[in-house]
Coordinates of C-alpha atoms in Angstrom, one line a residue:
Chain A
M1 CA -0.5 -30.4 -33.0
V2 CA -2.1 -28.4 -35.8
T3 CA -1.4 -30.0 -39.2
L4 CA -0.8 -27.9 -42.3
A5 CA -4.1 -29.2 -43.8
Q6 CA -6.0 -28.0 -40.7
R7 CA -4.3 -24.6 -40.9
V8 CA -5.2 -24.2 -44.6
G9 CA -8.6 -25.7 -44.1
A10 CA -8.6 -28.4 -46.7
A11 CA -7.0 -31.7 -47.7
P12 CA -4.3 -31.4 -50.3
A13 CA -6.5 -32.8 -53.1
Q14 CA -9.3 -30.4 -52.4
L15 CA -6.9 -27.5 -52.3
A16 CA -5.4 -28.6 -55.6
T17 CA -8.9 -28.7 -57.1
L18 CA -9.7 -25.2 -55.9
V19 CA -6.5 -23.8 -57.3
A20 CA -6.8 -25.6 -60.6
C21 CA -10.4 -24.3 -61.1
L22 CA -9.5 -20.8 -60.2
A23 CA -6.6 -21.0 -62.7
L24 CA -9.1 -22.2 -65.4
A25 CA -11.3 -19.3 -64.7
A26 CA -8.4 -16.9 -64.8
Y27 CA -7.3 -18.4 -68.1
A28 CA -10.7 -17.9 -69.6
A29 CA -10.9 -14.3 -68.3
F30 CA -7.5 -13.7 -69.9
F31 CA -9.1 -13.7 -73.3
L32 CA -11.2 -10.7 -72.3
L33 CA -8.2 -8.5 -71.6
G34 CA -8.3 -5.6 -73.9
D35 CA -12.0 -6.0 -74.5
P36 CA -13.4 -2.5 -74.1
A37 CA -16.5 -4.0 -72.5
L38 CA -14.6 -6.0 -69.9
L39 CA -15.7 -3.8 -67.0
R40 CA -19.4 -4.0 -68.1
M41 CA -19.1 -7.8 -68.2
L42 CA -17.6 -7.9 -64.7
V43 CA -20.3 -5.6 -63.4
W44 CA -23.1 -7.8 -65.0
F45 CA -21.4 -10.9 -63.7
A46 CA -21.3 -9.6 -60.1
A47 CA -24.7 -8.0 -60.4
A48 CA -26.3 -11.2 -61.5
A49 CA -25.3 -12.8 -58.1
V50 CA -25.9 -9.7 -56.0
V51 CA -29.3 -8.8 -57.5
H52 CA -30.5 -12.4 -57.0
D53 CA -29.2 -12.7 -53.4
L54 CA -30.0 -9.2 -52.1
V55 CA -33.0 -8.1 -54.2
I56 CA -34.9 -11.0 -55.7
F57 CA -34.6 -13.4 -52.9
P58 CA -35.5 -10.9 -50.1
L59 CA -38.4 -9.7 -52.3
Y60 CA -40.0 -13.1 -52.8
A61 CA -39.1 -14.4 -49.3
G62 CA -40.7 -11.2 -47.8
A63 CA -43.8 -11.5 -49.9
D64 CA -44.1 -15.2 -48.9
R65 CA -43.9 -14.2 -45.2
L66 CA -46.7 -11.7 -45.7
L67 CA -48.7 -14.3 -47.5
T68 CA -48.2 -17.0 -44.9
A69 CA -49.0 -14.5 -42.1
V70 CA -52.3 -13.7 -43.7
L71 CA -53.1 -17.3 -44.7
P72 CA -51.5 -19.7 -42.3
G73 CA -51.3 -23.4 -43.2
P74 CA -51.2 -25.3 -46.5
K75 CA -54.1 -23.2 -48.0
V76 CA -51.5 -20.5 -48.8
N77 CA -50.3 -22.7 -51.7
Y78 CA -53.4 -21.9 -53.7
L79 CA -51.9 -18.4 -54.0
R80 CA -48.3 -19.2 -53.6
V81 CA -48.0 -21.6 -56.5
P82 CA -49.7 -19.4 -59.2
A83 CA -47.8 -16.4 -57.8
L84 CA -44.5 -18.2 -58.3
G85 CA -45.5 -19.2 -61.8
A86 CA -46.4 -15.6 -62.7
G87 CA -43.3 -14.2 -61.1
L88 CA -41.0 -16.7 -62.8
A89 CA -42.6 -15.9 -66.2
L90 CA -42.2 -12.1 -65.5
L91 CA -38.5 -12.6 -64.5
M92 CA -37.6 -14.8 -67.5
F93 CA -39.5 -12.8 -70.1
W94 CA -39.0 -9.4 -68.6
P95 CA -37.5 -7.8 -71.8
G96 CA -40.6 -8.5 -73.9
I97 CA -43.1 -7.7 -71.2
V98 CA -41.6 -4.3 -70.3
R99 CA -40.7 -3.7 -74.0
Q100 CA -36.9 -3.5 -73.5
G101 CA -35.0 -3.8 -76.8
E102 CA -37.9 -2.8 -79.1
V103 CA -35.5 -1.7 -81.9
T104 CA -33.4 -4.9 -82.0
H105 CA -36.5 -7.0 -81.6
L106 CA -38.1 -5.4 -84.6
A107 CA -35.0 -5.6 -86.7
A108 CA -34.5 -9.3 -85.9
T109 CA -38.1 -10.5 -86.2
G110 CA -40.1 -7.8 -88.1
L111 CA -42.5 -7.7 -85.1
D112 CA -43.0 -5.3 -82.2
Q113 CA -43.2 -6.2 -78.5
E114 CA -46.7 -5.0 -78.0
P115 CA -48.4 -8.4 -77.3
Y116 CA -46.2 -9.7 -74.5
L117 CA -47.6 -7.7 -71.5
G118 CA -51.2 -8.7 -72.4
R119 CA -50.2 -12.3 -72.9
W120 CA -48.4 -12.3 -69.5
L121 CA -51.5 -10.9 -67.8
V122 CA -53.6 -13.7 -69.5
L123 CA -51.1 -16.2 -68.3
C124 CA -51.4 -14.9 -64.7
A125 CA -55.2 -15.1 -65.0
V126 CA -54.9 -18.7 -66.2
L127 CA -52.6 -19.7 -63.4
F128 CA -54.6 -18.1 -60.6
G129 CA -57.9 -19.2 -62.3
A130 CA -56.7 -22.8 -62.5
S131 CA -55.6 -22.7 -58.8
A132 CA -59.0 -21.3 -57.9
V133 CA -60.7 -24.1 -59.8
V134 CA -58.6 -26.8 -58.0
F135 CA -59.4 -25.1 -54.7
G136 CA -63.1 -25.0 -55.4
A137 CA -63.1 -28.6 -56.6
R138 CA -61.4 -29.8 -53.4
V139 CA -63.7 -27.8 -51.1
G140 CA -66.7 -29.1 -53.0
L141 CA -65.5 -32.7 -52.8
R142 CA -64.9 -32.4 -49.1
R143 CA -68.4 -31.0 -48.6
L144 CA -69.9 -33.8 -50.7
R145 CA -68.1 -36.4 -48.6
A146 CA -69.1 -34.8 -45.3
Chain B
M1 CA -31.8 -12.5 -41.1
K2 CA -33.5 -15.6 -39.8
F3 CA -34.3 -18.5 -42.1
R4 CA -37.3 -20.5 -40.9
S5 CA -38.4 -22.8 -43.7
P6 CA -38.7 -26.3 -42.3
L7 CA -37.9 -27.7 -45.7
R8 CA -34.3 -26.6 -46.1
G9 CA -31.7 -29.2 -45.4
P10 CA -28.8 -31.1 -47.0
W11 CA -31.1 -33.8 -48.4
L12 CA -33.3 -31.4 -50.3
T13 CA -30.3 -29.4 -51.5
S14 CA -28.6 -32.6 -52.6
V15 CA -31.7 -33.8 -54.6
L16 CA -31.8 -30.4 -56.4
G17 CA -28.0 -30.5 -56.9
V18 CA -28.1 -34.0 -58.4
A19 CA -30.9 -33.0 -60.8
L20 CA -28.8 -30.1 -62.0
L21 CA -25.6 -32.2 -62.1
A22 CA -27.5 -34.6 -64.5
A23 CA -28.8 -31.9 -66.8
L24 CA -26.2 -29.1 -66.8
P25 CA -23.5 -31.1 -68.7
L26 CA -25.9 -31.5 -71.6
V27 CA -26.4 -27.7 -71.7
I28 CA -22.7 -27.2 -71.5
V29 CA -21.7 -29.7 -74.2
T30 CA -24.4 -28.5 -76.6
G31 CA -23.3 -25.0 -76.1
L32 CA -19.7 -25.9 -76.8
L33 CA -20.8 -27.9 -79.9
D34 CA -22.5 -24.8 -81.2
Y35 CA -19.2 -22.9 -81.0
V36 CA -17.6 -25.7 -83.2
A37 CA -20.7 -25.8 -85.5
Y38 CA -19.9 -22.2 -86.7
G39 CA -16.9 -23.7 -88.5
P40 CA -13.2 -22.9 -88.4
G41 CA -12.4 -19.3 -88.3
Q42 CA -16.0 -18.3 -87.9
S43 CA -16.6 -19.2 -84.3
I44 CA -17.2 -16.2 -82.0
P45 CA -15.2 -15.2 -80.0
G46 CA -12.3 -15.9 -82.3
D47 CA -9.4 -16.6 -79.9
V48 CA -10.2 -18.8 -77.0
G49 CA -6.9 -20.7 -76.7
L50 CA -7.6 -24.2 -75.5
L51 CA -11.1 -23.5 -74.4
H52 CA -13.0 -25.3 -77.1
L53 CA -14.0 -28.8 -78.3
P54 CA -11.8 -30.2 -81.0
A55 CA -12.6 -28.5 -84.4
I56 CA -14.5 -30.9 -86.6
D57 CA -16.1 -30.7 -90.0
W58 CA -19.6 -30.0 -88.9
P59 CA -21.7 -32.7 -90.6
T60 CA -24.8 -32.1 -92.7
R61 CA -26.5 -35.3 -91.5
P62 CA -28.7 -35.8 -89.7
S63 CA -30.2 -32.6 -91.2
W64 CA -31.8 -31.8 -87.7
L65 CA -28.4 -32.0 -85.9
F66 CA -28.1 -28.3 -85.2
R67 CA -31.8 -28.1 -84.5
L68 CA -31.2 -30.8 -81.8
T69 CA -28.0 -29.4 -80.3
Q70 CA -29.2 -25.8 -80.1
G71 CA -32.7 -26.8 -79.2
V72 CA -31.4 -28.7 -76.2
H73 CA -28.9 -26.0 -75.2
V74 CA -31.6 -23.2 -75.1
G75 CA -34.6 -25.4 -74.3
L76 CA -33.0 -27.3 -71.4
G77 CA -31.3 -24.1 -70.2
L78 CA -34.7 -22.4 -69.9
V79 CA -36.3 -25.4 -68.2
L80 CA -33.5 -25.5 -65.6
V81 CA -34.1 -21.9 -64.5
P82 CA -36.7 -22.8 -61.8
V83 CA -34.4 -25.6 -60.6
V84 CA -31.5 -23.3 -60.3
L85 CA -33.6 -20.7 -58.4
A86 CA -34.8 -23.5 -56.1
K87 CA -31.3 -24.7 -55.5
L88 CA -30.2 -21.1 -54.7
W89 CA -33.2 -20.8 -52.3
S90 CA -32.2 -24.0 -50.6
V91 CA -28.6 -22.8 -49.8
I92 CA -29.2 -19.1 -49.2
P93 CA -28.5 -19.3 -45.4
R94 CA -24.9 -20.3 -46.3
L95 CA -24.5 -16.9 -48.1
F96 CA -25.0 -15.1 -44.8
A97 CA -23.0 -17.6 -42.7
W98 CA -20.7 -16.0 -40.1
P99 CA -17.7 -15.7 -40.2
P100 CA -17.7 -15.3 -44.0
V101 CA -14.2 -16.9 -44.3
K102 CA -13.0 -19.6 -41.9
S103 CA -9.6 -20.5 -43.5
P104 CA -7.5 -19.8 -46.5
A105 CA -9.0 -22.8 -48.3
H106 CA -12.5 -21.6 -47.4
A107 CA -11.7 -18.2 -49.0
L108 CA -10.7 -20.0 -52.2
E109 CA -13.9 -22.0 -52.0
R110 CA -16.0 -18.9 -51.7
A111 CA -14.3 -17.4 -54.7
T112 CA -15.2 -20.6 -56.7
L113 CA -18.8 -20.2 -55.4
L114 CA -19.0 -16.7 -56.8
M115 CA -17.8 -18.2 -60.2
L116 CA -20.5 -20.9 -59.8
V117 CA -23.5 -18.7 -58.8
G118 CA -22.5 -15.5 -60.6
G119 CA -21.6 -17.7 -63.6
I120 CA -24.9 -19.6 -63.9
L121 CA -27.0 -16.4 -63.3
F122 CA -24.9 -14.5 -65.8
E123 CA -25.4 -17.3 -68.4
I124 CA -29.1 -17.4 -67.7
V125 CA -29.5 -13.6 -67.9
T126 CA -27.5 -13.1 -71.0
G127 CA -29.1 -16.1 -72.7
L128 CA -32.6 -15.0 -71.8
M129 CA -31.9 -11.5 -73.1
N130 CA -30.3 -12.7 -76.3
I131 CA -33.3 -14.9 -77.3
Q132 CA -35.5 -11.8 -76.7
Y133 CA -33.2 -9.5 -78.6
D134 CA -32.6 -7.2 -75.6
Y135 CA -28.9 -6.1 -75.7
A136 CA -29.1 -3.6 -72.8
F137 CA -25.9 -5.1 -71.4
G138 CA -23.9 -3.4 -74.1
F139 CA -21.2 -6.1 -74.7
S140 CA -20.9 -8.9 -77.2
F141 CA -23.3 -11.6 -76.3
Y142 CA -21.2 -14.3 -77.9
T143 CA -18.0 -13.3 -76.1
A144 CA -19.6 -12.8 -72.7
H145 CA -21.8 -16.0 -72.9
Y146 CA -18.9 -18.1 -74.0
I147 CA -16.2 -16.9 -71.6
G148 CA -18.8 -16.7 -68.8
A149 CA -19.6 -20.4 -69.5
W150 CA -16.0 -21.3 -68.9
V151 CA -15.9 -19.4 -65.6
F152 CA -19.1 -21.2 -64.6
I153 CA -17.6 -24.6 -65.7
A154 CA -14.6 -23.9 -63.5
G155 CA -16.9 -23.1 -60.5
L156 CA -19.0 -26.1 -61.2
V157 CA -16.1 -28.5 -61.3
A158 CA -14.8 -27.2 -58.0
H159 CA -18.2 -27.4 -56.4
V160 CA -18.9 -30.9 -57.6
V161 CA -15.5 -32.2 -56.4
L162 CA -15.9 -30.6 -53.0
K163 CA -19.6 -31.3 -52.5
L164 CA -20.3 -34.6 -54.2
P165 CA -19.2 -36.7 -51.1
V166 CA -21.4 -34.4 -48.9
A167 CA -24.4 -34.8 -51.2
R168 CA -23.9 -38.6 -51.3
R169 CA -24.0 -38.7 -47.5
A170 CA -27.1 -36.5 -47.4
L171 CA -28.9 -38.5 -50.0
R172 CA -28.5 -41.7 -48.0
T173 CA -30.3 -40.1 -45.0
R174 CA -33.7 -40.4 -46.8
S175 CA -35.2 -42.4 -49.7
L176 CA -36.4 -40.2 -52.5
R177 CA -39.0 -42.9 -53.4
A178 CA -40.4 -42.9 -49.9
E179 CA -40.6 -39.1 -49.9
L180 CA -42.5 -39.1 -53.1
R181 CA -44.9 -41.8 -51.7
V182 CA -45.7 -40.2 -48.4
P183 CA -45.7 -36.4 -47.7
T184 CA -43.4 -35.5 -44.8
T185 CA -42.8 -32.1 -43.2
A186 CA -40.5 -32.8 -40.2
P187 CA -37.2 -30.9 -40.6
E188 CA -34.0 -32.7 -41.4
P189 CA -31.7 -33.2 -38.4
V190 CA -30.0 -29.9 -37.6
D191 CA -26.7 -29.5 -39.4
D192 CA -24.2 -26.7 -39.5
G193 CA -26.3 -24.1 -41.4
L194 CA -29.0 -25.2 -43.8
V195 CA -31.6 -26.6 -41.4
A196 CA -33.6 -24.0 -39.5
T197 CA -33.1 -24.2 -35.7
D198 CA -36.4 -22.5 -35.1
P199 CA -38.6 -23.7 -38.0
A200 CA -41.8 -22.1 -39.0
P201 CA -44.9 -24.3 -39.1
P202 CA -44.9 -26.3 -42.3
T203 CA -47.1 -25.2 -45.2
M204 CA -45.8 -27.6 -47.8
S205 CA -44.4 -31.2 -47.7
R206 CA -41.1 -32.1 -49.0
R207 CA -42.9 -34.0 -51.8
G208 CA -44.9 -30.8 -52.5
A209 CA -41.7 -28.8 -52.8
L210 CA -40.2 -31.2 -55.3
A211 CA -43.5 -31.2 -57.2
L212 CA -43.4 -27.4 -57.2
V213 CA -39.9 -27.3 -58.7
G214 CA -40.7 -30.0 -61.2
G215 CA -44.0 -28.3 -62.1
G216 CA -42.0 -25.1 -62.6
A217 CA -39.7 -26.8 -65.0
L218 CA -42.7 -28.3 -66.8
F219 CA -44.4 -24.9 -66.9
V220 CA -41.4 -23.3 -68.5
A221 CA -41.1 -26.2 -71.0
T222 CA -44.8 -25.7 -72.0
I223 CA -44.3 -22.0 -72.8
T224 CA -41.0 -22.4 -74.5
A225 CA -40.6 -25.7 -76.3
G226 CA -42.8 -24.6 -79.2
Q227 CA -40.2 -22.2 -80.5
T228 CA -38.0 -25.3 -81.3
L229 CA -40.6 -28.0 -81.9
G230 CA -43.0 -25.9 -84.0
G231 CA -46.4 -27.4 -84.8
P232 CA -49.3 -26.7 -82.5
L233 CA -46.9 -26.2 -79.6
R234 CA -45.5 -23.0 -81.2
D235 CA -48.7 -21.2 -80.2
L236 CA -48.0 -22.0 -76.5
A237 CA -44.7 -20.1 -76.6
V238 CA -46.7 -17.0 -75.9
L239 CA -43.9 -14.9 -74.4
L240 CA -41.2 -15.7 -76.9
P241 CA -40.6 -13.9 -80.1
R242 CA -40.3 -17.2 -82.0
G243 CA -43.7 -18.4 -80.8
R244 CA -45.5 -15.9 -83.0
E245 CA -44.8 -17.1 -86.5
D246 CA -44.4 -20.6 -87.9
F247 CA -41.8 -19.4 -90.3
P248 CA -39.9 -16.8 -88.3
I249 CA -37.8 -14.1 -89.9
N250 CA -34.3 -13.6 -88.7
R251 CA -33.2 -10.1 -89.6
T252 CA -35.5 -8.2 -91.9
A253 CA -34.5 -6.8 -95.3
A254 CA -35.1 -3.4 -93.9
A255 CA -32.7 -4.0 -90.9
A256 CA -30.1 -5.4 -93.4
A257 CA -30.6 -2.2 -95.5
I258 CA -31.4 -4.3 -98.7
E259 CA -32.4 -1.9 -101.4
P260 CA -35.3 -3.1 -103.6
T261 CA -33.3 -1.9 -106.7
A262 CA -30.4 -4.2 -105.7
T263 CA -32.7 -7.3 -105.6
G264 CA -34.8 -6.5 -108.7
A265 CA -34.1 -7.2 -112.4
A266 CA -30.6 -5.9 -112.1
W267 CA -29.6 -8.5 -109.5
R268 CA -26.9 -11.0 -110.6
L269 CA -25.3 -13.9 -108.8
A270 CA -21.5 -13.8 -109.3
L271 CA -19.8 -17.2 -109.6
G272 CA -16.2 -16.4 -110.2
D273 CA -16.1 -14.6 -113.5
R274 CA -19.6 -15.8 -114.6
S275 CA -22.8 -14.1 -113.6
F276 CA -26.4 -15.3 -113.5
S277 CA -29.7 -13.5 -113.4
R278 CA -32.5 -15.0 -111.4
V279 CA -34.1 -16.2 -114.6
D280 CA -30.9 -18.0 -115.6
L281 CA -30.9 -19.7 -112.2
L282 CA -34.5 -20.8 -112.6
R283 CA -33.6 -22.4 -115.9
L284 CA -31.1 -24.6 -114.2
P285 CA -32.2 -28.0 -112.7
Q286 CA -34.3 -27.3 -109.6
H287 CA -34.2 -29.4 -106.5
T288 CA -36.7 -29.4 -103.6
A289 CA -35.7 -30.4 -100.0
R290 CA -37.7 -30.4 -96.8
L291 CA -35.1 -29.0 -94.3
P292 CA -35.1 -27.5 -90.9
I293 CA -33.5 -24.1 -90.3
A294 CA -32.4 -23.6 -86.7
C295 CA -31.0 -20.6 -85.0
V296 CA -28.4 -20.3 -82.3
E297 CA -31.2 -18.8 -80.2
G298 CA -32.8 -22.2 -80.1
W299 CA -35.8 -21.7 -82.4
S300 CA -36.3 -23.7 -85.5
T301 CA -38.7 -24.4 -88.3
V302 CA -39.0 -26.9 -91.1
Q303 CA -39.9 -25.7 -94.6
D304 CA -39.8 -26.9 -98.2
W305 CA -36.9 -25.2 -100.0
T306 CA -36.5 -25.2 -103.8
G307 CA -33.4 -24.0 -105.8
V308 CA -30.2 -24.9 -107.5
R309 CA -27.9 -27.4 -105.8
L310 CA -24.7 -25.8 -104.6
R311 CA -22.7 -28.6 -106.1
D312 CA -24.2 -27.8 -109.6
L313 CA -23.2 -24.2 -109.1
A314 CA -19.7 -25.4 -108.2
A315 CA -19.5 -27.4 -111.4
L316 CA -20.7 -24.4 -113.4
A317 CA -18.0 -22.3 -111.8
G318 CA -15.5 -24.8 -112.9
V319 CA -14.7 -26.2 -109.5
P320 CA -16.6 -29.5 -109.4
S321 CA -14.8 -30.7 -106.2
P322 CA -14.4 -27.6 -104.1
G323 CA -12.6 -27.4 -100.8
S324 CA -14.9 -24.7 -99.6
A325 CA -17.2 -22.0 -100.7
F326 CA -17.3 -18.3 -99.7
V327 CA -20.8 -16.8 -99.8
E328 CA -21.3 -13.1 -99.7
S329 CA -24.6 -11.2 -99.2
L330 CA -25.9 -7.8 -100.1
D331 CA -26.1 -7.4 -96.3
A332 CA -23.1 -5.6 -95.1
G333 CA -23.7 -6.7 -91.5
P334 CA -21.6 -9.1 -89.4
F335 CA -23.4 -12.2 -90.8
G336 CA -23.3 -11.0 -94.4
R337 CA -20.7 -13.7 -95.4
A338 CA -20.0 -17.3 -94.5
T339 CA -17.6 -20.0 -95.5
L340 CA -19.0 -23.5 -96.2
S341 CA -17.0 -26.7 -96.0
A342 CA -16.7 -29.1 -98.8
G343 CA -19.2 -31.4 -97.2
Q344 CA -21.7 -28.6 -96.8
V345 CA -21.3 -27.6 -100.5
L346 CA -21.6 -31.2 -101.9
D347 CA -24.6 -32.4 -99.8
P348 CA -27.3 -33.2 -102.3
D349 CA -29.8 -31.1 -100.3
A350 CA -27.5 -28.1 -100.1
L351 CA -29.2 -25.4 -102.1
L352 CA -29.1 -21.9 -103.3
A353 CA -32.8 -21.6 -102.7
L354 CA -35.0 -19.4 -104.9
Q355 CA -38.3 -20.5 -103.5
V356 CA -39.8 -21.7 -100.3
N357 CA -43.0 -23.7 -100.1
G358 CA -43.6 -23.3 -103.8
A359 CA -43.5 -19.5 -103.8
D360 CA -40.7 -17.1 -104.4
L361 CA -38.7 -16.2 -101.3
S362 CA -40.1 -13.0 -99.6
P363 CA -37.7 -10.1 -99.2
D364 CA -37.3 -10.8 -95.5
H365 CA -36.5 -14.5 -96.2
G366 CA -33.7 -13.5 -98.6
Y367 CA -35.1 -12.8 -102.1
P368 CA -33.7 -13.2 -104.7
A369 CA -31.7 -16.2 -103.4
R370 CA -30.4 -17.6 -100.2
V371 CA -28.3 -20.5 -99.0
I372 CA -29.9 -23.5 -97.2
V373 CA -27.7 -26.4 -96.1
P374 CA -28.7 -29.3 -93.9
A375 CA -27.6 -28.9 -90.2
L376 CA -25.9 -25.6 -90.9
P377 CA -26.4 -22.9 -88.2
G378 CA -29.2 -20.6 -89.5
V379 CA -27.0 -17.5 -89.4
H380 CA -24.7 -19.1 -92.1
C381 CA -27.7 -19.8 -94.4
T382 CA -26.8 -16.5 -96.0
K383 CA -29.7 -14.4 -97.4
W384 CA -29.7 -12.0 -100.3
V385 CA -26.7 -13.8 -101.8
R386 CA -24.7 -11.8 -104.3
S387 CA -21.7 -14.0 -104.9
I388 CA -20.3 -17.5 -104.3
T389 CA -16.6 -18.2 -104.6
F390 CA -15.9 -21.9 -104.8
R391 CA -12.3 -22.6 -103.8
D392 CA -10.2 -25.6 -104.8
A393 CA -9.6 -28.3 -102.3

């Protein structure tokens, strides 16, 4: 016999939690009714998830597959780790690096966004450089021991 | 799409999940505290029904309170970005699971997952853009970030209630301490979706993956903490606007359209029906206090402020025990006025500052006079003050 819980797919307590949490979100969203920017907010909310899942993830996963195909084995990490650091910094500090919001940045701080791109490039050089040094040191040590 | 990483599995996902579960409540509570810190009637967005912490008189002590709460909110939020991305990486096969909906309850769960994932990414994106002054989204940051947080909270509660038992079981399958001691690469036992059935050869141990995520968090901390902590660390915040100056400006005089003529010799401070020139104010007893000023964007700085105590001004205005004070600026913008509570007016270090670090305020820092109150959100430390109205208790 199929129980109600089986048909619904959850125990009553779980179902109650889901309904209560959806109700809380609906209550929060209620305060946006009448906000002329509501549609924009919804678009950005959905886009945040979609862009991550369907653009950023495939991009970095694809790049990683290429990288591991060219450099199989753990050696790939000497490129992978600094690349992830550089990518993370680019993603998080994108507005400054691509100079998006120049006017509000200037009004808020009295400074322009000119330095960020160069600083990010220096950061990339530091990350890849440090990785190269670690790689070189490890290879050197192994040779010394051999 | 085929997911082949030999690392994915319920244990790794649970470790990342527990790390987030330990840290996210701190980000959430400090964010909600910030809403309260703005003071009654001044929080943004205005009407949020029951969705706020109990209104309290935001204290002035310790003077670094707002620096701490907002520093933790923004700083920890930033540090968690790589952990969130790793967590999403670890569960991505589930997104493409087929069939997408297995039962009515499963449909509801997927709706709460959209609240969870969309919510945290929305909070990260809007928060990151706000601290970099990029408003390309075209809506009110305050409203969107606050309501978005509650949608995320709802998603998080549902996820924790549903998944905590699963995570507990998964965490019992391996010892974290043992994993950290010895590198392992063998996949976890095949489950119903996370573990690859056809894993690629390993390139990184489980321990290596955890070190990578932790290292990512440490890396972000290194290049962001300086905007809050100041000192030599500030120079390391190379990609943040508030890493560039030890005493950052928030809103320039030009942006606030402050005319030099309005702040020159003709400037007067109105206190009820009395008015004071800057020279008059400099003749009053001066008090110096070393106080932090901290912004909702997480950055802060500590400076030596000198000026007239607000409580002295209240006495001069004939309201020695005020219930509140209403401060107005020459700045016609949204933060050109603020209401201070009685506690904020009467604190011995609460000042109408005329000087900072022994020199007159610069135009961008609020010349001829600005408010500085311990633990008051920076945006309420009104610059270019033109009047203060002390109200009876």
